Every structure is written in structure tokens, then in C-alpha cells.
């Protein structure tokens, strides 16, 4: 029993976060990781993540979550690990569907589109991924397209 409690208390934490597994701080961290996984997936959907895409991910994380550069980099590392372990994206989008508002999910979708547009071109499999992600986030086709247009105009 004491070993179990010790494992829970000493669970890996990111800097600036409370004890893992405790209420709001843990949920917030899990949501940050989930969003970061989606951004990483968007960057890797074409089987190559360019430095510009990674820089854009880090900038997005810092501004979206108002965190330090160090926390953003560590968050990316945790998200990479979670992404490597994951079978699909459902666990991440499910967490977001449970705790994010429609506006927050739409913002994440815009972030995903911006990552996709970073290299200046939209490939068919990237478009497919974004629409699939929109379905997982329970966004309508119109909401996905609106996010696409908004992101394209910002990147252009």
C-alpha cells in the first residue's frame, strides 16, 4: 500500500505544476499534453517535422497556455512520449471533449491548421487528418472549414 502511495506522489511532474494526480493542476496538465499531442501529430502527418513546424508548435504552446519556454519544451517531450505510446488520438480528443468548450476546441483546430500550413502547402493526407481530427473533436464540417480559412489567412 505504501509503495502505491509513494508511486502516486512521486509521479513525473512538469515544472510549475502541482503534484500529479491532484485535481485541477493535473487536469490542466493533461489537457496541455493532449493539445500538444495533436499539434505534434499535425506536424508529423506528412512523415517529416520541419524545424519551422517545431518552432511554431513551441510558440503556440507558449502563447496558448501562457507558459515559459522551458515548460513548453518539457511539455513537448512529455507529449512526444504519450504520442509514441498511443494507439490512436481518441484518448486525447476525448479528454478535450470532456473539458474544453467549443471555442477552445475550435482554437486547437485553428492551431492544427496553422501547423499544417507552415510549410506553405496543403497535401491531401494533411487535409484528411485535419477533417478526421475535427470529427474526433465533435466539430461540424463548417467549424473545421472556418478554422482552416482563419489559419490560412493568418499564415499567408
Tab-separated table of C-alpha atoms in Angstrom:
chain	number	residue	atom	x	y	z
A	1	UNK	CA	0.000	0.000	0.000
A	2	UNK	CA	2.787	2.437	0.906
A	3	UNK	CA	4.571	1.656	-2.365
A	4	UNK	CA	1.424	2.570	-4.307
A	5	UNK	CA	1.072	5.866	-2.434
A	6	UNK	CA	4.766	6.617	-2.988
A	7	UNK	CA	4.396	5.981	-6.738
A	8	UNK	CA	1.411	8.313	-6.923
A	9	UNK	CA	3.179	11.078	-5.014
A	10	UNK	CA	6.459	10.808	-6.933
A	11	UNK	CA	4.827	10.521	-10.357
A	12	UNK	CA	6.648	12.578	-13.012
A	13	UNK	CA	5.702	16.246	-12.906
A	14	UNK	CA	6.345	19.124	-15.206
A	15	UNK	CA	7.928	22.241	-13.718
A	16	UNK	CA	5.493	24.678	-12.227
A	17	UNK	CA	2.758	22.074	-11.784
A	18	UNK	CA	1.318	20.681	-8.580
A	19	UNK	CA	1.532	17.057	-7.538
A	20	UNK	CA	0.486	14.791	-10.381
A	21	UNK	CA	-2.940	13.329	-9.935
A	22	UNK	CA	-4.348	16.225	-7.951
A	23	UNK	CA	-7.469	17.904	-9.258
A	24	UNK	CA	-7.281	20.987	-11.408
A	25	UNK	CA	-3.488	21.129	-11.843
A	26	UNK	CA	-3.376	17.573	-13.137
A	27	UNK	CA	-6.372	18.079	-15.434
A	28	UNK	CA	-4.836	21.263	-16.810
A	29	UNK	CA	-1.558	19.438	-17.451
A	30	UNK	CA	-3.381	16.532	-19.119
A	31	UNK	CA	-5.230	18.962	-21.392
A	32	UNK	CA	-1.984	20.721	-22.287
A	33	UNK	CA	-0.413	17.367	-23.134
A	34	UNK	CA	-3.469	16.341	-25.186
A	35	UNK	CA	-3.371	19.568	-27.217
A	36	UNK	CA	0.370	19.255	-27.687
A	37	UNK	CA	0.000	15.676	-28.950
A	38	UNK	CA	-2.466	16.897	-31.576
A	39	UNK	CA	-0.047	19.624	-32.677
A	40	UNK	CA	2.791	17.110	-32.913
A	41	UNK	CA	0.589	14.762	-34.902
A	42	UNK	CA	-0.256	17.580	-37.317
A	43	UNK	CA	3.454	18.308	-37.772
A	44	UNK	CA	4.279	14.639	-38.371
A	45	UNK	CA	1.312	13.713	-40.573
A	46	UNK	CA	3.482	14.104	-43.683
A	47	UNK	CA	6.195	11.922	-42.067
A	48	UNK	CA	8.558	14.824	-41.521
A	49	UNK	CA	8.576	17.538	-38.914
A	50	UNK	CA	10.486	20.570	-40.139
A	51	UNK	CA	12.249	22.884	-37.671
A	52	UNK	CA	9.798	25.646	-38.644
A	53	UNK	CA	6.897	23.418	-37.605
A	54	UNK	CA	8.538	22.591	-34.272
A	55	UNK	CA	9.241	26.266	-33.614
A	56	UNK	CA	5.626	27.038	-34.451
A	57	UNK	CA	4.458	24.333	-32.023
A	58	UNK	CA	6.603	25.770	-29.233
A	59	UNK	CA	5.401	29.313	-29.948
A	60	UNK	CA	1.795	28.108	-29.990
A	61	UNK	CA	2.173	26.309	-26.665
A	62	UNK	CA	3.841	29.305	-25.012
A	63	UNK	CA	1.167	31.736	-26.151
A	64	UNK	CA	-1.895	29.451	-25.891
A	65	UNK	CA	-1.112	28.235	-22.364
A	66	UNK	CA	0.898	31.273	-21.215
A	67	UNK	CA	3.860	29.173	-20.091
A	68	UNK	CA	7.618	29.603	-20.020
A	69	UNK	CA	9.816	28.356	-22.870
A	70	UNK	CA	11.249	25.704	-20.539
A	71	UNK	CA	7.786	24.396	-19.631
A	72	UNK	CA	6.787	24.390	-23.323
A	73	UNK	CA	9.842	22.308	-24.248
A	74	UNK	CA	9.226	19.856	-21.442
A	75	UNK	CA	5.562	19.655	-22.397
A	76	UNK	CA	6.595	18.730	-25.947
A	77	UNK	CA	8.827	15.960	-24.597
A	78	UNK	CA	6.009	14.532	-22.471
A	79	UNK	CA	3.621	14.798	-25.430
A	80	UNK	CA	6.127	13.018	-27.699
A	81	UNK	CA	6.286	10.165	-25.245
A	82	UNK	CA	2.480	9.980	-24.942
A	83	UNK	CA	2.134	10.143	-28.734
A	84	UNK	CA	4.606	7.269	-29.151
A	85	UNK	CA	2.673	5.149	-26.638
A	86	UNK	CA	-0.760	5.934	-28.077
A	87	UNK	CA	-2.654	3.655	-30.424
A	88	UNK	CA	-4.869	6.478	-31.683
A	89	UNK	CA	-5.873	10.062	-30.919
A	90	UNK	CA	-9.197	9.255	-29.246
A	91	UNK	CA	-7.797	9.349	-25.700
A	92	UNK	CA	-6.546	12.892	-26.276
A	93	UNK	CA	-9.607	14.220	-28.062
A	94	UNK	CA	-11.882	12.560	-25.516
A	95	UNK	CA	-10.136	14.462	-22.724
A	96	UNK	CA	-10.605	17.683	-24.651
A	97	UNK	CA	-14.250	16.926	-25.423
A	98	UNK	CA	-14.891	16.393	-21.724
A	99	UNK	CA	-13.230	19.612	-20.540
A	100	UNK	CA	-12.892	22.090	-23.413
A	101	UNK	CA	-15.554	24.478	-24.614
A	102	UNK	CA	-16.462	24.703	-28.288
A	103	UNK	CA	-14.343	27.857	-28.593
A	104	UNK	CA	-11.329	26.123	-27.041
A	105	UNK	CA	-11.660	23.135	-29.378
A	106	UNK	CA	-12.041	25.463	-32.355
A	107	UNK	CA	-8.867	27.296	-31.289
A	108	UNK	CA	-6.992	23.998	-31.144
A	109	UNK	CA	-8.297	23.191	-34.627
A	110	UNK	CA	-7.002	26.564	-35.856
A	111	UNK	CA	-3.621	25.788	-34.275
A	112	UNK	CA	-3.554	22.436	-36.080
A	113	UNK	CA	-4.329	24.099	-39.421
A	114	UNK	CA	-1.581	26.690	-38.820
A	115	UNK	CA	0.937	23.875	-38.252
A	116	UNK	CA	-0.232	22.212	-41.467
A	117	UNK	CA	0.076	25.470	-43.431
A	118	UNK	CA	3.533	26.300	-42.008
A	119	UNK	CA	5.311	24.717	-44.979
A	120	UNK	CA	3.164	26.691	-47.434
A	121	UNK	CA	1.304	23.760	-48.939
A	122	UNK	CA	-1.656	21.569	-48.082
A	123	UNK	CA	-1.288	17.923	-49.003
A	124	UNK	CA	-4.227	15.565	-49.312
A	125	UNK	CA	-3.296	13.455	-46.272
A	126	UNK	CA	-2.908	16.605	-44.142
A	127	UNK	CA	-6.390	17.729	-45.139
A	128	UNK	CA	-7.739	14.259	-44.370
A	129	UNK	CA	-6.060	14.288	-40.949
A	130	UNK	CA	-7.490	17.692	-40.062
A	131	UNK	CA	-11.030	16.641	-41.016
A	132	UNK	CA	-10.671	13.388	-39.082
A	133	UNK	CA	-9.458	15.370	-36.078
A	134	UNK	CA	-12.398	17.745	-36.434
A	135	UNK	CA	-14.740	14.755	-36.222
A	136	UNK	CA	-12.943	13.472	-33.120
A	137	UNK	CA	-13.315	16.914	-31.534
A	138	UNK	CA	-17.030	16.873	-32.420
A	139	UNK	CA	-16.755	19.907	-34.663
A	140	UNK	CA	-19.034	20.374	-37.630
A	141	UNK	CA	-17.681	20.477	-41.158
A	142	UNK	CA	-18.366	24.221	-41.241
A	143	UNK	CA	-16.415	24.754	-37.999
A	144	UNK	CA	-13.452	22.805	-39.399
A	145	UNK	CA	-13.523	24.818	-42.640
A	146	UNK	CA	-13.885	28.117	-40.762
A	147	UNK	CA	-10.833	27.195	-38.671
A	148	UNK	CA	-8.974	26.278	-41.865
A	149	UNK	CA	-9.759	29.604	-43.526
A	150	UNK	CA	-8.839	31.559	-40.391
A	151	UNK	CA	-5.493	29.735	-40.065
A	152	UNK	CA	-4.691	30.027	-43.775
A	153	UNK	CA	-5.303	33.779	-43.694
A	154	UNK	CA	-3.063	34.147	-40.621
A	155	UNK	CA	-0.220	32.135	-42.098
A	156	UNK	CA	-0.392	33.714	-45.564
